[in-house]
Structure formats: structure tokens, C-alpha cells
Coordinates of C-alpha atoms and ligand atoms in Angstrom, one line a residue:
M1 CA 169.0 27.8 -42.1
R2 CA 170.6 26.0 -39.2
A3 CA 173.7 27.5 -37.7
A4 CA 175.6 24.3 -38.7
E5 CA 174.6 24.9 -42.3
L6 CA 175.9 28.5 -42.2
F7 CA 179.1 27.2 -40.7
V8 CA 179.6 24.7 -43.5
R9 CA 178.8 27.4 -46.1
C10 CA 181.5 29.5 -44.5
L11 CA 184.0 26.6 -44.8
E12 CA 183.1 26.2 -48.5
N13 CA 183.6 29.9 -48.9
E14 CA 187.2 29.5 -47.6
G15 CA 187.8 26.9 -50.3
V16 CA 187.9 23.9 -48.0
A17 CA 188.2 20.7 -50.0
Y18 CA 188.6 18.2 -47.2
I19 CA 187.9 17.8 -43.5
F20 CA 189.7 15.0 -41.7
G21 CA 188.1 13.8 -38.6
I22 CA 185.8 11.6 -36.6
P23 CA 182.1 12.5 -35.9
G24 CA 180.7 12.5 -32.4
E25 CA 177.5 13.1 -30.6
E26 CA 178.2 16.8 -30.1
N27 CA 178.7 17.6 -33.8
L28 CA 175.7 15.8 -35.3
D29 CA 174.3 19.0 -36.9
V30 CA 177.7 19.8 -38.6
M31 CA 178.0 16.3 -39.9
D32 CA 174.5 16.3 -41.3
A33 CA 175.1 19.7 -43.0
L34 CA 178.2 18.3 -44.6
L35 CA 176.0 15.9 -46.6
D36 CA 174.8 18.8 -48.7
S37 CA 178.2 20.2 -49.3
P38 CA 180.9 19.6 -51.9
I39 CA 183.4 19.4 -49.0
R40 CA 184.7 15.8 -48.7
F41 CA 184.7 14.5 -45.2
I42 CA 187.6 12.0 -44.6
T43 CA 186.6 9.7 -41.8
V44 CA 189.8 8.6 -40.0
R45 CA 190.6 6.1 -37.3
H46 CA 192.2 8.3 -34.7
E47 CA 191.8 12.1 -34.3
Q48 CA 195.6 12.4 -34.1
G49 CA 195.7 11.0 -37.6
A50 CA 193.2 13.7 -38.7
A51 CA 195.3 16.5 -37.2
F52 CA 198.5 15.2 -38.9
M53 CA 196.7 14.9 -42.2
A54 CA 195.5 18.5 -41.9
D55 CA 199.1 19.5 -40.9
V56 CA 200.7 17.9 -44.0
Y57 CA 197.9 19.2 -46.3
G58 CA 198.6 22.7 -44.9
R59 CA 202.3 22.4 -45.5
L60 CA 202.0 21.0 -49.0
T61 CA 199.3 23.5 -50.3
G62 CA 199.8 26.6 -48.1
E63 CA 196.0 26.5 -47.6
P64 CA 194.7 25.6 -44.1
G65 CA 194.1 21.9 -43.6
V66 CA 191.0 21.3 -41.6
C67 CA 190.4 18.6 -38.9
L68 CA 187.4 17.9 -36.8
S69 CA 186.6 16.0 -33.6
T70 CA 184.0 15.7 -31.0
L71 CA 184.4 17.3 -27.6
G72 CA 186.5 16.0 -24.6
P73 CA 188.5 12.9 -25.6
G74 CA 188.1 13.5 -29.4
A75 CA 189.6 17.0 -29.0
T76 CA 192.4 15.9 -26.7
N77 CA 193.3 13.3 -29.4
L78 CA 193.8 16.2 -31.8
I79 CA 196.3 17.9 -29.7
T80 CA 199.6 16.4 -30.8
G81 CA 198.9 17.0 -34.5
V82 CA 197.7 20.5 -33.9
A83 CA 200.7 21.4 -31.8
D84 CA 202.9 19.9 -34.6
A85 CA 201.2 22.1 -37.2
N86 CA 201.5 25.2 -35.0
M87 CA 205.2 24.8 -34.3
D88 CA 206.0 23.7 -37.8
H89 CA 204.1 26.8 -39.1
A90 CA 201.6 24.8 -41.1
P91 CA 198.2 26.4 -41.6
V92 CA 195.5 24.3 -39.9
V93 CA 192.0 25.0 -38.7
A94 CA 190.8 22.6 -36.0
I95 CA 187.2 22.3 -35.1
A96 CA 185.8 20.4 -32.1
G97 CA 182.2 19.8 -31.0
Q98 CA 181.3 21.0 -27.5
G99 CA 178.6 20.3 -25.0
S100 CA 175.6 22.6 -24.8
T101 CA 176.3 26.1 -23.3
H102 CA 173.7 25.1 -20.6
R103 CA 176.2 22.8 -19.0
L104 CA 179.7 24.3 -19.7
H105 CA 179.8 26.0 -16.3
K106 CA 179.7 22.8 -14.3
E107 CA 181.0 19.3 -14.0
S108 CA 179.4 17.5 -16.8
H109 CA 180.0 14.5 -19.1
Q110 CA 183.1 14.9 -21.3
I111 CA 183.3 18.6 -20.8
L112 CA 186.7 20.2 -20.8
D113 CA 187.6 23.9 -21.3
L114 CA 188.9 23.3 -24.8
V115 CA 189.6 26.9 -25.7
N116 CA 192.0 27.1 -22.8
L117 CA 193.5 23.7 -23.7
F118 CA 194.2 24.7 -27.3
E119 CA 195.4 28.3 -26.5
P120 CA 199.1 27.5 -26.0
I121 CA 199.2 25.4 -29.2
S122 CA 197.4 27.7 -31.5
K123 CA 197.4 31.3 -32.8
Y124 CA 193.7 31.8 -32.3
A125 CA 191.4 29.7 -30.1
T126 CA 187.8 30.6 -29.6
R127 CA 184.2 29.3 -29.0
M128 CA 181.3 29.8 -31.3
R129 CA 179.1 31.4 -28.7
E130 CA 176.2 32.2 -30.9
P131 CA 175.1 31.8 -34.5
L132 CA 175.4 35.5 -35.4
I133 CA 179.3 35.4 -35.1
I134 CA 179.8 32.4 -37.3
P135 CA 180.9 34.3 -40.5
E136 CA 183.4 36.4 -38.6
V137 CA 184.8 33.6 -36.5
V138 CA 185.4 31.3 -39.5
R139 CA 186.9 34.1 -41.6
K140 CA 189.2 35.1 -38.7
A141 CA 190.2 31.5 -38.1
F142 CA 191.3 31.0 -41.7
K143 CA 192.9 34.4 -42.0
V144 CA 195.0 33.9 -38.8
A145 CA 196.0 30.3 -39.6
K146 CA 197.3 31.3 -43.0
A147 CA 199.0 34.6 -42.1
E148 CA 202.8 34.5 -41.6
K149 CA 203.9 32.8 -39.6
P150 CA 201.2 30.2 -40.2
G151 CA 199.8 28.0 -37.5
C152 CA 196.7 26.6 -36.0
S153 CA 193.3 28.2 -35.3
F154 CA 190.9 26.3 -33.1
M155 CA 187.2 26.7 -32.5
D156 CA 184.7 24.7 -30.5
F157 CA 181.1 24.6 -31.5
P158 CA 178.6 23.9 -28.7
E159 CA 175.9 21.5 -29.9
N160 CA 173.0 23.7 -28.9
I161 CA 174.4 26.6 -30.9
A162 CA 175.0 24.5 -34.0
G163 CA 171.3 23.4 -34.0
L164 CA 169.8 27.0 -33.7
H165 CA 168.2 28.7 -36.7
I166 CA 169.8 31.8 -38.2
E167 CA 168.6 34.2 -41.0
G168 CA 170.3 37.0 -42.9
K169 CA 173.9 36.0 -42.5
Q170 CA 176.3 34.8 -45.1
P171 CA 180.0 34.0 -45.4
L172 CA 182.4 37.0 -45.5
K173 CA 184.5 37.9 -48.6
V174 CA 187.9 36.2 -48.4
Q175 CA 190.6 38.9 -48.4
E176 CA 194.2 38.0 -48.6
A177 CA 196.8 40.3 -46.9
R178 CA 199.9 40.8 -49.0
T179 CA 203.3 41.0 -47.3
P180 CA 204.7 44.4 -48.4
R181 CA 208.0 44.9 -50.2
P182 CA 210.9 45.5 -47.7
P183 CA 211.9 49.1 -47.1
E184 CA 214.6 50.3 -49.6
E185 CA 216.8 51.6 -46.8
K186 CA 217.1 48.1 -45.3
V187 CA 217.7 46.6 -48.7
V188 CA 220.6 49.0 -49.3
Q189 CA 222.1 48.2 -45.9
A190 CA 221.9 44.5 -46.6
A191 CA 223.4 44.8 -50.0
D192 CA 226.3 46.8 -48.5
V193 CA 227.0 44.1 -45.9
I194 CA 226.9 41.4 -48.6
A195 CA 229.1 43.4 -51.0
N196 CA 231.8 43.6 -48.4
A197 CA 231.6 40.0 -47.4
T198 CA 234.4 37.6 -48.5
R199 CA 232.7 34.4 -47.5
P200 CA 228.9 35.0 -47.4
L201 CA 226.6 32.0 -46.8
V202 CA 222.8 31.7 -47.0
L203 CA 220.8 29.8 -44.4
A204 CA 217.5 29.1 -46.0
G205 CA 214.5 28.2 -43.8
N206 CA 211.1 26.9 -44.3
G207 CA 209.8 30.5 -44.8
V208 CA 211.3 30.4 -48.3
I209 CA 209.0 27.5 -49.2
R210 CA 206.0 28.9 -47.4
S211 CA 206.3 32.2 -49.2
R212 CA 207.0 30.6 -52.6
A213 CA 210.3 32.4 -52.8
T214 CA 212.3 29.4 -54.1
D215 CA 212.8 30.8 -57.6
A216 CA 214.0 34.1 -56.2
L217 CA 216.5 32.3 -53.9
R218 CA 217.9 30.3 -56.8
E219 CA 218.4 33.5 -58.9
F220 CA 220.0 35.2 -55.9
T221 CA 222.5 32.4 -55.1
S222 CA 223.3 31.8 -58.8
R223 CA 223.9 35.5 -59.6
L224 CA 226.0 36.2 -56.5
S225 CA 227.6 32.7 -56.2
I226 CA 226.7 32.5 -52.5
P227 CA 226.6 28.9 -51.1
V228 CA 223.3 27.9 -49.5
A229 CA 222.6 25.5 -46.6
T230 CA 218.9 24.7 -45.9
T231 CA 217.3 23.7 -42.6
F232 CA 215.5 20.3 -42.4
M233 CA 212.2 21.9 -43.3
A234 CA 213.6 23.9 -46.2
K235 CA 215.0 20.9 -48.0
G236 CA 214.5 21.4 -51.8
S237 CA 214.2 25.2 -51.5
V238 CA 217.4 25.1 -53.6
S239 CA 217.8 21.8 -55.5
C240 CA 220.6 19.6 -54.1
S241 CA 222.0 19.5 -57.6
H242 CA 222.5 23.3 -57.8
P243 CA 226.2 24.0 -57.8
M244 CA 225.9 26.4 -54.8
S245 CA 223.9 23.9 -52.6
L246 CA 225.6 22.7 -49.5
G247 CA 222.8 20.5 -48.4
T248 CA 221.0 20.5 -45.1
V249 CA 222.1 21.8 -41.7
G250 CA 220.5 21.0 -38.4
L251 CA 222.2 18.2 -36.5
S252 CA 223.1 19.5 -33.0
A253 CA 226.5 17.8 -33.5
S254 CA 229.1 19.5 -35.7
D255 CA 228.9 18.3 -39.3
Y256 CA 230.8 19.1 -42.5
I257 CA 228.5 21.9 -43.2
S258 CA 229.4 23.4 -39.8
C259 CA 232.8 24.3 -41.3
G260 CA 230.9 26.5 -43.8
F261 CA 229.2 28.3 -40.9
N262 CA 232.5 28.6 -39.0
R263 CA 234.3 30.1 -41.9
A264 CA 231.5 32.4 -43.2
D265 CA 231.9 36.1 -42.4
V266 CA 228.2 36.9 -43.2
V267 CA 225.3 34.6 -42.8
I268 CA 222.2 35.6 -44.7
C269 CA 219.2 34.0 -43.0
V270 CA 216.2 33.8 -45.3
G271 CA 212.8 32.7 -44.1
Y272 CA 214.6 31.1 -41.1
D273 CA 212.5 29.9 -38.1
L274 CA 214.7 29.6 -35.0
V275 CA 212.7 26.7 -33.7
E276 CA 214.5 24.4 -36.2
Y277 CA 218.1 25.1 -35.5
Q278 CA 219.1 27.2 -32.6
P279 CA 221.5 30.1 -33.4
H280 CA 224.0 29.1 -30.7
L281 CA 224.7 25.9 -32.7
W282 CA 225.9 27.8 -35.8
H283 CA 226.7 31.3 -34.7
R284 CA 229.8 30.8 -32.7
N285 CA 231.8 33.8 -33.7
P286 CA 230.5 37.2 -32.6
E287 CA 232.3 38.9 -35.4
Q288 CA 230.2 37.0 -37.9
K289 CA 227.5 39.3 -39.2
I290 CA 223.8 38.2 -39.6
V291 CA 221.5 39.5 -42.3
H292 CA 217.9 38.6 -41.5
L293 CA 215.4 38.5 -44.4
D294 CA 212.0 37.3 -43.5
S295 CA 208.3 38.3 -43.5
L296 CA 208.5 39.1 -39.8
P297 CA 211.1 40.7 -37.5
A298 CA 213.5 38.4 -35.9
E299 CA 212.7 36.4 -32.7
V300 CA 214.8 37.6 -29.8
D301 CA 217.8 35.3 -29.0
E302 CA 221.1 36.3 -27.5
H303 CA 222.9 34.5 -30.3
Y304 CA 220.9 36.1 -33.1
I305 CA 221.8 39.7 -33.0
L306 CA 221.4 41.3 -36.4
E307 CA 223.7 43.4 -38.5
V308 CA 220.6 44.3 -40.6
G309 CA 217.0 43.0 -40.7
V310 CA 215.1 43.1 -43.9
V311 CA 211.4 42.6 -43.2
G312 CA 208.9 42.1 -45.9
D313 CA 208.1 39.9 -48.9
I314 CA 211.0 37.4 -49.1
A315 CA 211.1 37.1 -52.9
C316 CA 211.0 40.9 -53.4
G317 CA 213.7 41.3 -50.8
L318 CA 216.0 38.7 -52.5
R319 CA 215.5 40.3 -55.9
D320 CA 215.9 43.9 -54.6
I321 CA 219.2 43.0 -52.8
A322 CA 220.6 41.0 -55.8
A323 CA 219.8 43.9 -58.2
R324 CA 222.1 46.2 -56.2
L325 CA 225.0 43.8 -56.3
S326 CA 227.3 42.9 -59.2
P327 CA 227.3 39.3 -60.3
R328 CA 230.1 37.1 -58.7
E329 CA 231.7 33.9 -59.7
G330 CA 233.4 31.0 -57.9
N331 CA 232.4 29.1 -54.8
W332 CA 234.5 29.7 -51.6
A333 CA 232.9 26.5 -50.2
G334 CA 233.5 24.4 -53.3
N335 CA 235.7 21.9 -51.5
L336 CA 233.1 21.4 -48.8
R337 CA 230.4 20.7 -51.5
H338 CA 232.8 18.2 -53.1
T339 CA 233.3 16.4 -49.7
I340 CA 229.6 16.2 -49.1
D341 CA 229.0 14.8 -52.6
I342 CA 231.6 12.1 -52.1
E343 CA 230.1 11.2 -48.7
N344 CA 226.6 10.9 -50.2
R345 CA 227.7 8.3 -52.7
E346 CA 229.9 6.3 -50.4
Y347 CA 227.5 3.4 -49.7
A348 CA 225.7 3.4 -53.0
E349 CA 226.9 -0.2 -53.7
D350 CA 227.0 -1.4 -50.2
N351 CA 225.5 -4.9 -49.8
G352 CA 225.7 -5.2 -46.0
Y353 CA 222.7 -6.6 -44.2
P354 CA 220.8 -5.2 -42.2
V355 CA 220.8 -2.4 -44.7
K356 CA 222.8 0.8 -43.9
P357 CA 220.8 4.0 -43.7
Q358 CA 222.9 5.6 -46.4
K359 CA 222.2 2.7 -48.8
I360 CA 218.4 2.8 -48.1
L361 CA 218.3 6.5 -48.9
W362 CA 220.4 6.0 -52.0
D363 CA 218.1 3.3 -53.4
L364 CA 214.9 5.2 -52.5
R365 CA 216.2 8.3 -54.3
K366 CA 216.8 6.1 -57.4
A367 CA 213.3 4.7 -57.1
L368 CA 211.6 8.2 -56.9
A369 CA 211.2 10.9 -59.5
P370 CA 212.3 14.5 -58.5
D371 CA 208.7 15.6 -57.9
D372 CA 207.7 12.5 -55.8
I373 CA 207.1 13.1 -52.1
L374 CA 208.9 11.7 -49.1
I375 CA 207.3 12.1 -45.7
S376 CA 209.6 11.5 -42.8
D377 CA 208.5 10.3 -39.4
V378 CA 210.6 11.2 -36.4
G379 CA 213.5 9.3 -35.1
A380 CA 217.1 8.3 -36.1
H381 CA 215.8 7.8 -39.7
K382 CA 214.7 11.5 -39.7
M383 CA 218.3 12.5 -38.9
W384 CA 219.6 10.4 -41.8
I385 CA 217.0 11.8 -44.2
A386 CA 217.7 15.4 -43.1
R387 CA 221.4 14.9 -43.5
M388 CA 221.5 12.9 -46.8
W389 CA 218.2 13.0 -48.7
Q390 CA 218.8 14.7 -52.0
A391 CA 215.7 16.9 -52.4
Q392 CA 215.4 18.4 -55.8
A393 CA 212.3 20.5 -55.5
P394 CA 210.5 22.3 -52.7
N395 CA 207.8 20.5 -50.7
T396 CA 209.1 17.1 -51.8
C397 CA 210.6 16.1 -48.4
I398 CA 208.3 16.8 -45.5
I399 CA 210.0 16.7 -42.1
S400 CA 208.5 17.8 -38.8
N401 CA 211.3 19.7 -37.0
G402 CA 209.6 22.3 -34.9
F403 CA 207.5 20.0 -32.7
A404 CA 209.0 16.8 -34.1
A405 CA 206.2 14.5 -33.2
M406 CA 206.4 10.8 -33.9
G407 CA 203.5 9.3 -35.8
I408 CA 203.2 11.9 -38.6
G409 CA 204.5 9.5 -41.3
V410 CA 201.5 7.4 -42.2
P411 CA 198.7 10.1 -41.9
G412 CA 201.1 12.5 -43.6
A413 CA 201.6 10.2 -46.6
L414 CA 197.8 9.7 -46.9
A415 CA 197.3 13.5 -47.0
A416 CA 200.1 13.9 -49.6
K417 CA 198.7 11.3 -51.9
L418 CA 195.2 12.7 -51.5
T419 CA 196.5 16.2 -52.4
F420 CA 198.8 15.1 -55.3
P421 CA 197.3 11.8 -56.7
E422 CA 199.6 12.0 -59.7
R423 CA 202.8 11.9 -57.7
R424 CA 204.3 8.9 -55.9
V425 CA 204.5 9.1 -52.1
V426 CA 206.6 7.3 -49.6
T427 CA 206.8 7.6 -45.9
V428 CA 210.0 6.5 -44.1
T429 CA 209.3 5.7 -40.5
G430 CA 210.8 3.9 -37.6
D431 CA 209.1 0.8 -36.3
A432 CA 207.9 2.7 -33.2
G433 CA 206.5 5.7 -35.0
F434 CA 204.8 3.4 -37.5
L435 CA 202.7 1.7 -34.9
M436 CA 201.6 5.1 -33.4
N437 CA 199.3 5.8 -36.4
S438 CA 199.3 2.6 -38.5
Q439 CA 195.5 2.4 -38.1
E440 CA 195.3 5.0 -40.9
I441 CA 196.2 2.2 -43.4
E442 CA 192.6 1.3 -43.2
T443 CA 191.6 4.9 -44.1
A444 CA 194.0 4.9 -47.0
L445 CA 192.7 1.6 -48.4
R446 CA 189.1 2.8 -48.0
L447 CA 190.0 5.9 -50.1
D448 CA 191.8 3.7 -52.6
L449 CA 195.1 5.6 -52.1
A450 CA 198.4 4.0 -53.0
F451 CA 201.6 4.9 -51.2
V452 CA 204.6 3.1 -49.7
I453 CA 205.4 2.8 -46.0
L454 CA 209.1 2.0 -45.6
I455 CA 209.8 0.9 -42.0
W456 CA 213.4 1.0 -40.8
T457 CA 213.1 -1.9 -38.3
D458 CA 215.5 -2.1 -35.3
S459 CA 213.0 -3.1 -32.6
K460 CA 214.2 -0.1 -30.6
Y461 CA 213.5 3.6 -30.0
G462 CA 216.6 4.1 -32.2
L463 CA 217.2 7.8 -31.8
I464 CA 216.9 7.6 -28.1
K465 CA 219.4 4.7 -28.0
W466 CA 221.8 6.8 -30.2
H467 CA 221.6 9.7 -27.6
Q468 CA 222.0 7.3 -24.7
D469 CA 225.0 5.6 -26.3
E470 CA 226.6 9.0 -27.0
R471 CA 226.0 10.3 -23.4
F472 CA 226.4 7.2 -21.2
G473 CA 227.9 4.5 -23.4
R474 CA 224.9 2.2 -22.6
D475 CA 221.2 2.2 -23.3
S476 CA 218.1 2.1 -21.2
H477 CA 214.5 1.0 -21.7
I478 CA 214.5 1.3 -25.5
D479 CA 213.8 -2.3 -26.6
F480 CA 210.5 -3.7 -27.8
T481 CA 209.2 -6.4 -30.1
N482 CA 207.3 -5.9 -33.3
P483 CA 204.4 -7.7 -34.9
D484 CA 205.0 -9.4 -38.2
F485 CA 204.7 -6.3 -40.4
V486 CA 204.1 -8.2 -43.6
R487 CA 201.1 -10.1 -42.1
Y488 CA 200.0 -6.9 -40.3
A489 CA 199.9 -5.1 -43.7
E490 CA 198.1 -8.0 -45.3
S491 CA 195.5 -8.2 -42.5
F492 CA 194.4 -4.7 -43.7
G493 CA 194.3 -5.8 -47.3
A494 CA 197.6 -3.9 -48.1
R495 CA 200.8 -5.4 -49.6
G496 CA 203.6 -6.4 -47.3
Y497 CA 207.3 -7.0 -48.2
R498 CA 210.2 -7.9 -46.0
M499 CA 213.8 -7.2 -47.0
E500 CA 216.1 -10.2 -46.7
S501 CA 219.1 -8.6 -48.4
A502 CA 220.4 -5.1 -49.4
D503 CA 220.4 -5.8 -53.2
G504 CA 216.7 -6.7 -53.1
L505 CA 215.8 -3.2 -51.9
L506 CA 215.6 -1.2 -55.1
P507 CA 213.5 -3.8 -57.0
T508 CA 211.2 -4.2 -54.0
L509 CA 210.7 -0.4 -53.8
Q510 CA 210.0 -0.2 -57.5
E511 CA 207.4 -3.0 -57.2
A512 CA 205.9 -1.5 -54.0
L513 CA 205.6 1.9 -55.8
S514 CA 203.8 0.5 -58.7
C515 CA 201.5 -2.1 -57.0
G516 CA 198.6 0.4 -56.9
T517 CA 197.8 0.1 -53.2
V518 CA 199.3 0.7 -49.8
A519 CA 202.6 -1.2 -49.5
V520 CA 204.5 -1.8 -46.3
V521 CA 208.2 -2.5 -46.7
D522 CA 209.8 -3.9 -43.5
C523 CA 213.5 -3.1 -43.9
P524 CA 215.9 -4.1 -41.1
V525 CA 218.3 -1.2 -40.7
D526 CA 221.9 -1.2 -39.5
Y527 CA 221.9 1.4 -36.8
A528 CA 225.5 0.6 -35.9
E529 CA 226.0 3.4 -38.4
N530 CA 224.5 5.9 -35.9
M531 CA 227.4 5.8 -33.5
K532 CA 229.9 5.5 -36.4
L533 CA 228.5 8.8 -37.7
T534 CA 228.9 10.4 -34.2
E535 CA 232.5 9.2 -34.1
K536 CA 233.2 10.4 -37.6
L537 CA 231.8 13.8 -37.0
G538 CA 233.7 14.0 -33.7
A539 CA 237.0 13.5 -35.6
L540 CA 235.9 15.8 -38.5
V541 CA 238.6 17.8 -40.3
C542 CA 237.2 20.9 -42.1
P543 CA 237.7 20.5 -45.8
I544 CA 237.7 24.3 -46.5
Ligands
TPP1 C1 205.1 11.5 -29.9 C2 206.5 11.4 -29.6 N1 206.9 10.6 -28.5 C3 208.3 10.6 -28.2 C4 209.2 11.3 -28.9 C5 210.7 11.2 -28.5 N2 211.3 10.4 -29.5 C6 211.9 10.9 -30.6 S1 212.6 9.8 -31.6 C7 212.1 8.5 -30.7 C8 212.4 7.1 -31.1 C9 211.7 6.8 -32.4 O1 211.8 5.4 -32.6 P1 211.4 4.8 -34.0 O2 210.1 5.3 -34.5 O3 211.6 3.3 -34.0 O4 212.5 5.4 -35.0 P2 214.1 5.2 -35.0 O5 214.7 6.3 -34.1 O6 214.4 3.8 -34.5 O7 214.5 5.5 -36.4 C10 211.4 9.0 -29.5 C11 210.9 8.1 -28.5 C12 208.7 12.1 -30.0 N3 209.5 12.9 -30.7 N4 207.4 12.1 -30.3

């Protein structure tokens, strides 16, 4: 068979269902071999969209999402989405075509050293130097991408190698490594520290969702009555309606939840990735003890010095520690939870226009079922979502917070709907982030996928304005104008809605969610609330 056919057989062997990408001249053999494969190739409109789709597919399923481009400019277009996946610890395998090995050593049309280019943004980057190594390279790429902490594997495939003939090789058996149970000695030490704590607090990170430890975390927190704050990317790891949930932490400014961290004597970090929320922002008192429970040893950080580190399977660790402790009742942070609950409801009936961020999120929550999926883009809207979105189940609110790349929203929603056709999907995006990858509306319509794109329109780079206002009291170079989003949506063949009042939002969202196609909702947002929030948080009085 051709090397390209062996390559595709190896991808099938890894359980690949979709490849997101754009064909090019240097991957003709792979594209042709895919015609005889059950793998579905999703032809997109920008390689960045393909990489974001693979990224969100990887986060939602735990299985590597696969994206493909040609060499040179196709591959450089993949970079932002690949870097996003790598820093957010989403498993992704990125494949690029490459020029023939006969011309890689010299200046030659579209040739770039892609392995070197992808090395800093992947866990494994390599070249398919000859057909014999295809089964090993593909197996290794998937194994490395999926292993904790997941990330990206990259391979380029020179065109002359893909066209060679190869006999006697087949895909390698897929073997999954299991994270071992944490050592008993560390479990005992952690249980001792928690038993002697008066105000313990859990900081749950995305590792809890990745390692499917959410049931174990809920049992842990319920049995021991320990309040839980989640990072942005761990939203839903404990339902917001759980009595011990304190919501989400991660704004660099002090928030209500910071009072919880300030008062806690022990913080139990579970599946916590430091990239999301730097320790110096919450660990201010050196007397406060840190218990680290994760699949890997802790990253080095001068503000993250451990009392005890429990390394191993997170669910086993939580259950083993809980089993050594007597059940407890009460909630030392009960007042804090109450304050946060009141704040969440404050603007439920607000009819101001443009619509307040809090009201938009309230109505969107009403319009969606607990299992439906919200994909956030990056901007001020992300901060509001992180702070206030009431996630009830894991993997129902996808936020990029490691690399935090604008433009993930539309391709991310497409990938979510493709993966879970029975669930409703909404992306909330800024007007700037929307136009970064709005071309994928065409891809979605071609695939007959239905989801809602809810644009918070302010004709500004809103988050940057927020920071400029905080720092300098004036803004700089953040204004732009928008196309008519309704007519823009309609020009693709999608539905378009423009909000003219706050009370029309809920019915419009309900209609958009049931219209059976892609719907773009242009919702003017009242970002005066951004600085009001800053001022409120600056004057915050701790409710505990
Ligand atoms: C690709 C990329 N470019 C730039 C940034 C820096 N950045 C973060 S948020 C933001 C503004 C986003 O504006 P918009 O999409 O309109 O959302 P808003 O903040 O108004 O809600 C910028 C420029 C980024 N995170 N990613």
C-alpha cells in the first residue's frame, strides 16, 4: 500500500472520527487515501478554525482532536489553535503536509522548518522521515497528546514519503497508561492536614474534569463539608447548585471568593493547572497550607510551596483521603455563598438597554438545559461568564484560559455540536472575536449543524478598554465599526436577530435555539458594568 494509506489506517486504529482541515498540494496522497476511510474529513475555511475545532473536540471528549493543513502558510495558520490546545491541556494531533525531502535542505517554495516551529507549542513534534516509522510515530503522537497533562502532538509528512509504497507494516496496538493510585503515606499525610484544618477550601482545576474525577470530588466535598471554588476551566466540576459550591475563581482582581481564600487555613488544590490562576493571586498568607492532589507533581512556583503533595489518580486520591476522615457538617463559608447567590440574581429583571452582562447571562441560563453547552470566546464577556455562569455539569462551559486566544468561539461551537448533536450549543463572543473566525459559519451550514452565536456588541475591544480605563482612566485604539451582523448572517444563509430591548432577549434566544440552523444574535451590551464591577470589587467587604 501507499505510505499515506498506512498512515490513514493508523489514524483509524486510534479511533479518529473526524479530521478538521484544508487540503493542499503537499498532502494529495493523504487526502486521496481518506476517500477509502470511515474517517470524516471536515473541510473548513481557515486552518485556525480547524485547530480550534480539534482543540474543543479534544476538551469535550478527552480523545485527541485531529487537524490537518498543507505546508508553510497552511501550517502557520494552525499555530494559534494548536498553542491554545497545548496550553489549555486539550489533546490534539496536528498534521501538516511538507515538501519533498529532496528540497527541505534549501530555500524552496513554501518550505519552513515546521518541526522547529511547532516544538514550543507541542509536547511532541516530529517528521515522518520514512514509511517504515509511520505506525510508531502515529501511536506515539496519540499517546503523548492524551497522556496527562494532555496537549498537542505535531507531525509533518513530506509529500514524497507519503507517495512511497510500503509492505508488511500495520498499526500498533493502542495501549492506555493508567495513572496509579497515590501512595498511602501521602494520603495519610494529606488526611492529617485536612483533619486539623478549621477552614479548609478546595480549589478545583481542569484536571478534575480531564481525569473524570467529578463524582469523587462531589462525594469528597459533601462528606467533609469543604467548600469548593473552581477555576474558569473547571466550571461545572461541582455543580453551582451544590451547597458547598462557591463558584468560580480567577479574576486577577479581588472578588468575593478571594475572602474565602484569605480566610482558609488549608487550600486543597485538586487537578489545578497553575497556568489558569497564578498562586500569588490567592496564596497570600505563608501560614496557609497547600495540599496538592494531581496526576503529576506540582509545577515550581515560589508561591506554591506544598505541605503535602499527593500524586496519582485524582479520583482514587480523593476517595482514599475522604475514607480516612470522619464526616463533617456545616459550611464555614456559608455567608460567602449566600452573598454570591444574591449577586447572581441581582439583575434578573433588569430591563436596561443596551443589555447588562449579568442580565444576558441570566436569560441565557434560563434558555439552556443543564447539559447544553456554552463555548466562550475571549474578552470582557469571558470574564463575566467565568464569574457568573451557573454551570451545572462538567464540560458544559468551555473557556480558554491557558492561552486565551480570541476566535475560538465559532469553531468551538461547531465542534461541540458535531460531537454532541443532541445537545444545544451556544457560543458567546465579542464582536471582535466573532469576526476572527466567522467564516466557519459556512462550514457549519454545509454540515447542517445548528447552534447560536450570541455576540455582545460594543464596537470595541472591550476587555482592553476595561484594563485601560482601570490603569489610565482613558482608552486608546480600541474602537472599530461592525458590519450589519443580521445581514452578514443572512448572506451565509444563517438566521440573524438584533436585540432592540432587554425583555426581547429570552424569547429571541429561545427562537434562535429552536430555529434548526445557525443563528446569529447581535446583542448590544452595556459594558459600563465593567468599571462598575471594578469599583465594587475595590470596595469589597468580606462577608465571612
Ligand atoms: C488572538 C488574540 N488577539 C488578541 C488578544 C488580546 N485580547 C484579549 S481580549 C481582547 C478584546 C476582545 O474584544 P471582543 O472580542 O470584542 O470582546 P469584548 O472584550 O468586547 O467582550 C483582546 C484584543 C487575544 N487574547 N487573542
